[in-house]
Amino acid sequence: MATSKQVLIPNEQHPITVTAQGEHVVATVGGRVIADTREALTLQESTYPAVRYIPRKDVDFTLLERSEHETYCPYKGDASYFSIRAGETSADNSVWTYESPFDAVAEIKEYVAFYPNVVDVQVRED
């Protein structure tokens, strides 16, 4: 992918791994389910907390509204954001996705992640 922005490759000093766990993962906000999947990925980046990425196909996009907010990660690429609009619950820019991630994390394309201070993402025992 051609970009004029700095692009960094994960390495020993800044490792990134993406793994499939095969667990049943459910994301809720205000008691309302906004995602339910058995295909979540876990992205572990350096010393940051692990992040669950959920396939877009398993997310209720009727509860999300695309925002204008964007950020850039030199390891992953440009992130686009969504705000949650679920009844009485409203949370700006609380969901993000890498629509064209860099090759090192290509697995997260078509996945979204949620800010844990807004969305409760839990592994459920079946």
Coordinates of N, CA and C in Angstrom, one line a residue:
M1 N 0.8 -1.2 0.0 CA 0.0 0.0 0.0 C 0.9 1.2 0.0
A2 N 0.7 2.1 -0.9 CA 1.5 3.4 -1.0 C 0.9 4.4 -0.1
T3 N 1.8 5.0 0.7 CA 1.4 6.1 1.6 C 2.6 7.0 1.9
S4 N 2.3 8.2 2.2 CA 3.4 9.2 2.5 C 3.6 9.2 4.0
K5 N 2.8 8.5 4.7 CA 3.0 8.4 6.2 C 4.0 7.4 6.5
Q6 N 4.5 7.5 7.7 CA 5.5 6.5 8.2 C 4.9 5.2 8.4
V7 N 5.5 4.2 7.8 CA 5.1 2.8 7.9 C 6.1 2.0 8.7
L8 N 5.7 1.3 9.8 CA 6.7 0.5 10.6 C 6.3 -0.9 10.5
I9 N 7.2 -1.8 10.5 CA 7.0 -3.2 10.4 C 7.2 -3.8 11.9
P10 N 6.2 -4.6 12.3 CA 6.4 -5.2 13.7 C 7.7 -6.0 13.7
N11 N 8.4 -5.9 14.9 CA 9.7 -6.6 15.1 C 9.8 -7.0 16.5
E12 N 11.0 -7.4 16.9 CA 11.2 -7.9 18.3 C 11.0 -6.8 19.3
Q13 N 11.2 -5.6 19.0 CA 11.0 -4.5 19.9 C 9.6 -4.0 20.0
H14 N 8.8 -4.3 18.9 CA 7.4 -3.9 18.8 C 6.7 -5.1 18.1
P15 N 6.5 -6.2 18.8 CA 5.8 -7.3 18.2 C 4.3 -7.1 18.1
I16 N 3.7 -7.7 17.1 CA 2.2 -7.7 16.9 C 1.9 -9.1 16.5
T17 N 0.9 -9.7 17.2 CA 0.4 -11.0 16.8 C -1.1 -10.9 16.7
V18 N -1.7 -11.7 15.7 CA -3.1 -11.8 15.5 C -3.4 -13.3 15.6
T19 N -4.3 -13.6 16.5 CA -4.6 -15.1 16.7 C -6.1 -15.3 16.8
A20 N -6.6 -16.4 16.2 CA -8.0 -16.8 16.4 C -8.1 -17.7 17.6
Q21 N -9.0 -17.5 18.4 CA -9.2 -18.3 19.7 C -10.3 -19.3 19.6
G22 N -11.2 -19.1 18.7 CA -12.4 -20.0 18.5 C -13.4 -19.9 19.7
E23 N -13.3 -18.8 20.4 CA -14.2 -18.6 21.5 C -15.5 -17.9 21.1
H24 N -16.5 -18.1 22.0 CA -17.8 -17.3 21.7 C -17.7 -16.0 22.4
V25 N -17.6 -14.9 21.6 CA -17.4 -13.6 22.1 C -18.7 -12.8 21.9
V26 N -19.1 -12.1 22.9 CA -20.3 -11.2 22.8 C -20.0 -9.8 23.3
A27 N -20.4 -8.8 22.5 CA -20.1 -7.4 22.9 C -21.5 -6.8 23.2
T28 N -21.6 -6.1 24.4 CA -22.8 -5.5 24.8 C -22.5 -4.0 25.2
V29 N -23.6 -3.2 25.0 CA -23.5 -1.8 25.5 C -24.9 -1.5 26.1
G30 N -24.9 -1.1 27.3 CA -26.2 -0.8 28.0 C -27.1 -2.0 28.1
G31 N -26.5 -3.2 28.2 CA -27.3 -4.4 28.2 C -27.7 -4.9 26.9
R32 N -27.4 -4.2 25.8 CA -27.9 -4.6 24.5 C -26.7 -5.2 23.7
V33 N -27.0 -6.4 23.1 CA -26.0 -7.1 22.3 C -25.7 -6.3 21.0
I34 N -24.5 -6.0 20.7 CA -24.2 -5.3 19.4 C -23.3 -6.2 18.6
A35 N -22.7 -7.3 19.1 CA -21.9 -8.2 18.4 C -21.9 -9.6 19.1
D36 N -22.0 -10.6 18.2 CA -22.0 -12.0 18.8 C -21.3 -12.8 17.7
T37 N -20.1 -13.5 18.1 CA -19.3 -14.2 17.1 C -18.6 -15.4 17.8
R38 N -18.2 -16.3 16.9 CA -17.3 -17.3 17.3 C -16.0 -17.2 16.4
E39 N -15.9 -16.1 15.8 CA -14.7 -15.9 14.9 C -13.9 -14.7 15.2
A40 N -13.9 -14.3 16.5 CA -13.1 -13.1 16.9 C -11.6 -13.4 16.8
L41 N -10.9 -12.3 16.6 CA -9.4 -12.4 16.6 C -8.9 -11.6 17.8
T42 N -7.8 -12.0 18.3 CA -7.1 -11.2 19.4 C -5.8 -10.7 18.8
L43 N -5.7 -9.3 18.9 CA -4.5 -8.7 18.4 C -3.7 -8.2 19.7
Q44 N -2.5 -8.7 19.8 CA -1.6 -8.3 20.9 C -0.5 -7.5 20.3
E45 N -0.4 -6.3 20.7 CA 0.6 -5.3 20.2 C 1.5 -4.9 21.3
S46 N 2.7 -5.3 21.2 CA 3.8 -4.9 22.1 C 3.3 -5.1 23.6
T47 N 3.4 -4.0 24.4 CA 3.0 -4.1 25.8 C 1.5 -3.6 26.0
Y48 N 0.8 -3.3 25.0 CA -0.6 -2.8 25.1 C -1.5 -3.9 25.5
P49 N -2.6 -3.6 26.1 CA -3.6 -4.7 26.4 C -4.1 -5.3 25.1
A50 N -4.3 -6.6 25.1 CA -4.9 -7.3 23.9 C -6.2 -6.7 23.6
V51 N -6.5 -6.7 22.3 CA -7.8 -6.2 21.7 C -8.5 -7.3 20.9
R52 N -9.7 -7.5 21.2 CA -10.6 -8.4 20.4 C -11.1 -7.7 19.2
Y53 N -10.9 -8.3 18.1 CA -11.5 -7.8 16.8 C -12.6 -8.8 16.4
I54 N -13.8 -8.2 16.1 CA -15.0 -9.0 15.7 C -15.3 -8.8 14.3
P55 N -15.6 -9.9 13.6 CA -16.0 -9.7 12.1 C -17.2 -8.8 12.0
R56 N -17.0 -7.9 11.0 CA -18.1 -6.9 10.7 C -19.4 -7.6 10.4
K57 N -19.4 -8.8 9.9 CA -20.6 -9.6 9.5 C -21.4 -10.0 10.8
D58 N -20.7 -10.0 12.0 CA -21.3 -10.4 13.2 C -21.7 -9.2 14.1
V59 N -21.6 -8.0 13.6 CA -21.9 -6.8 14.3 C -23.2 -6.2 13.8
D60 N -24.1 -5.7 14.8 CA -25.3 -5.1 14.4 C -25.1 -3.6 14.1
F61 N -24.9 -3.4 12.8 CA -24.5 -2.0 12.3 C -25.7 -1.1 12.3
T62 N -26.9 -1.6 12.6 CA -28.1 -0.6 12.8 C -27.9 0.2 14.1
L63 N -27.0 -0.2 15.0 CA -26.7 0.5 16.2 C -25.5 1.4 16.1
L64 N -24.9 1.4 14.9 CA -23.6 2.2 14.7 C -23.8 3.3 13.6
E65 N -23.1 4.4 13.8 CA -23.2 5.5 12.8 C -21.7 5.8 12.5
R66 N -21.4 5.8 11.2 CA -20.0 6.1 10.8 C -19.7 7.6 11.2
S67 N -18.5 7.8 11.8 CA -18.2 9.2 12.1 C -17.1 9.7 11.2
E68 N -16.7 10.9 11.4 CA -15.7 11.6 10.5 C -14.3 11.3 11.1
H69 N -14.3 10.8 12.4 CA -13.0 10.7 13.1 C -12.1 9.6 12.4
E70 N -10.8 9.9 12.3 CA -9.9 8.9 11.8 C -8.6 9.1 12.6
T71 N -7.9 8.0 12.7 CA -6.5 8.0 13.3 C -5.6 7.2 12.5
Y72 N -4.3 7.2 12.8 CA -3.3 6.5 12.0 C -2.4 5.8 12.9
C73 N -2.1 4.6 12.7 CA -1.1 3.8 13.4 C 0.0 3.4 12.4
P74 N 1.2 3.7 12.6 CA 2.3 3.3 11.7 C 2.5 1.8 11.5
Y75 N 1.9 1.0 12.4 CA 2.0 -0.5 12.3 C 0.8 -1.1 11.6
K76 N -0.4 -0.4 11.7 CA -1.6 -1.0 11.2 C -2.3 -0.2 10.1
G77 N -2.1 1.1 10.0 CA -2.7 1.9 9.0 C -3.7 2.9 9.5
D78 N -4.6 3.3 8.6 CA -5.6 4.3 8.9 C -6.8 3.6 9.5
A79 N -7.3 4.1 10.6 CA -8.5 3.6 11.3 C -9.6 4.5 11.1
S80 N -10.8 3.9 10.8 CA -12.0 4.7 10.6 C -12.9 4.3 11.9
Y81 N -13.8 5.3 12.2 CA -14.5 5.1 13.5 C -16.0 5.1 13.3
F82 N -16.7 4.5 14.2 CA -18.2 4.5 14.3 C -18.6 5.0 15.7
S83 N -19.7 5.6 15.8 CA -20.3 6.0 17.1 C -21.5 5.0 17.3
I84 N -21.7 4.7 18.6 CA -22.8 3.8 19.0 C -24.0 4.7 19.3
R85 N -25.1 4.3 18.7 CA -26.4 4.9 18.9 C -27.4 3.8 19.2
A86 N -27.5 3.4 20.4 CA -28.3 2.2 20.9 C -29.3 2.7 21.9
G87 N -30.5 3.1 21.5 CA -31.5 3.6 22.4 C -30.9 4.8 23.2
E88 N -30.9 4.7 24.6 CA -30.4 5.7 25.4 C -28.9 5.8 25.4
T89 N -28.2 4.8 24.9 CA -26.8 4.8 24.9 C -26.2 5.5 23.6
S90 N -25.4 6.5 23.9 CA -24.7 7.1 22.8 C -23.2 7.3 23.1
A91 N -22.3 6.8 22.3 CA -20.9 6.9 22.6 C -20.2 7.2 21.3
D92 N -19.6 8.4 21.2 CA -18.9 8.8 20.0 C -17.6 8.1 19.8
N93 N -17.3 7.7 18.6 CA -16.0 7.2 18.2 C -15.6 6.0 19.1
S94 N -16.5 5.1 19.4 CA -16.1 4.1 20.4 C -15.9 2.7 19.7
V95 N -16.0 2.7 18.3 CA -15.8 1.5 17.5 C -14.8 1.9 16.4
W96 N -13.8 1.1 16.2 CA -12.9 1.4 15.1 C -12.6 0.2 14.2
T97 N -12.2 0.5 13.0 CA -11.9 -0.6 12.0 C -10.7 -0.1 11.1
Y98 N -9.9 -1.1 10.7 CA -8.9 -0.8 9.7 C -9.4 -1.4 8.4
E99 N -9.9 -0.5 7.5 CA -10.5 -1.0 6.3 C -9.5 -1.5 5.3
S100 N -8.3 -0.9 5.3 CA -7.2 -1.3 4.4 C -5.9 -1.4 5.3
P101 N -5.9 -2.4 6.2 CA -4.7 -2.5 7.1 C -3.5 -2.9 6.3
F102 N -2.3 -2.6 7.0 CA -1.1 -3.0 6.4 C -0.9 -4.5 6.4
D103 N 0.0 -5.0 5.5 CA 0.1 -6.4 5.3 C 0.4 -7.2 6.6
A104 N 1.1 -6.6 7.6 CA 1.5 -7.3 8.8 C 0.3 -7.6 9.6
V105 N -0.8 -6.9 9.4 CA -2.0 -7.2 10.2 C -3.2 -7.4 9.3
A106 N -3.0 -7.9 8.1 CA -4.1 -8.0 7.1 C -5.3 -8.8 7.6
E107 N -5.1 -9.7 8.6 CA -6.2 -10.5 9.1 C -7.3 -9.6 9.7
I108 N -7.0 -8.4 10.1 CA -8.1 -7.6 10.8 C -8.9 -6.8 9.8
K109 N -8.7 -7.0 8.5 CA -9.6 -6.3 7.5 C -10.9 -7.0 7.7
E110 N -12.0 -6.1 7.6 CA -13.4 -6.6 7.8 C -13.7 -6.9 9.2
Y111 N -12.9 -6.4 10.2 CA -13.2 -6.6 11.6 C -13.3 -5.3 12.2
V112 N -13.9 -5.2 13.4 CA -14.0 -4.0 14.2 C -13.6 -4.3 15.6
A113 N -13.2 -3.2 16.3 CA -12.9 -3.4 17.7 C -13.6 -2.3 18.5
F114 N -13.8 -2.5 19.8 CA -14.5 -1.6 20.7 C -13.7 -1.1 21.8
Y115 N -13.9 0.2 22.2 CA -13.2 0.7 23.4 C -13.9 0.0 24.6
P116 N -13.0 -0.6 25.5 CA -13.5 -1.4 26.6 C -14.2 -0.5 27.7
N117 N -13.9 0.8 27.7 CA -14.6 1.6 28.7 C -16.0 2.0 28.3
V118 N -16.4 1.6 27.1 CA -17.8 1.8 26.6 C -18.5 0.5 26.3
V119 N -17.9 -0.5 25.7 CA -18.5 -1.7 25.3 C -17.9 -2.9 26.1
D120 N -18.8 -3.7 26.6 CA -18.4 -4.9 27.4 C -18.2 -6.0 26.5
V121 N -17.0 -6.5 26.3 CA -16.7 -7.6 25.4 C -16.3 -8.8 26.3
Q122 N -17.1 -9.8 26.2 CA -16.9 -11.0 27.1 C -16.8 -12.3 26.3
V123 N -16.0 -13.2 26.8 CA -16.0 -14.6 26.3 C -17.1 -15.4 27.1
R124 N -18.0 -16.0 26.3 CA -19.1 -16.8 27.0 C -18.8 -18.3 26.9
E125 N -19.1 -19.0 27.9 CA -19.0 -20.4 27.9 C -20.2 -21.0 27.4
D126 N -20.1 -21.9 26.4 CA -21.3 -22.5 25.8 C -21.6 -23.8 26.4

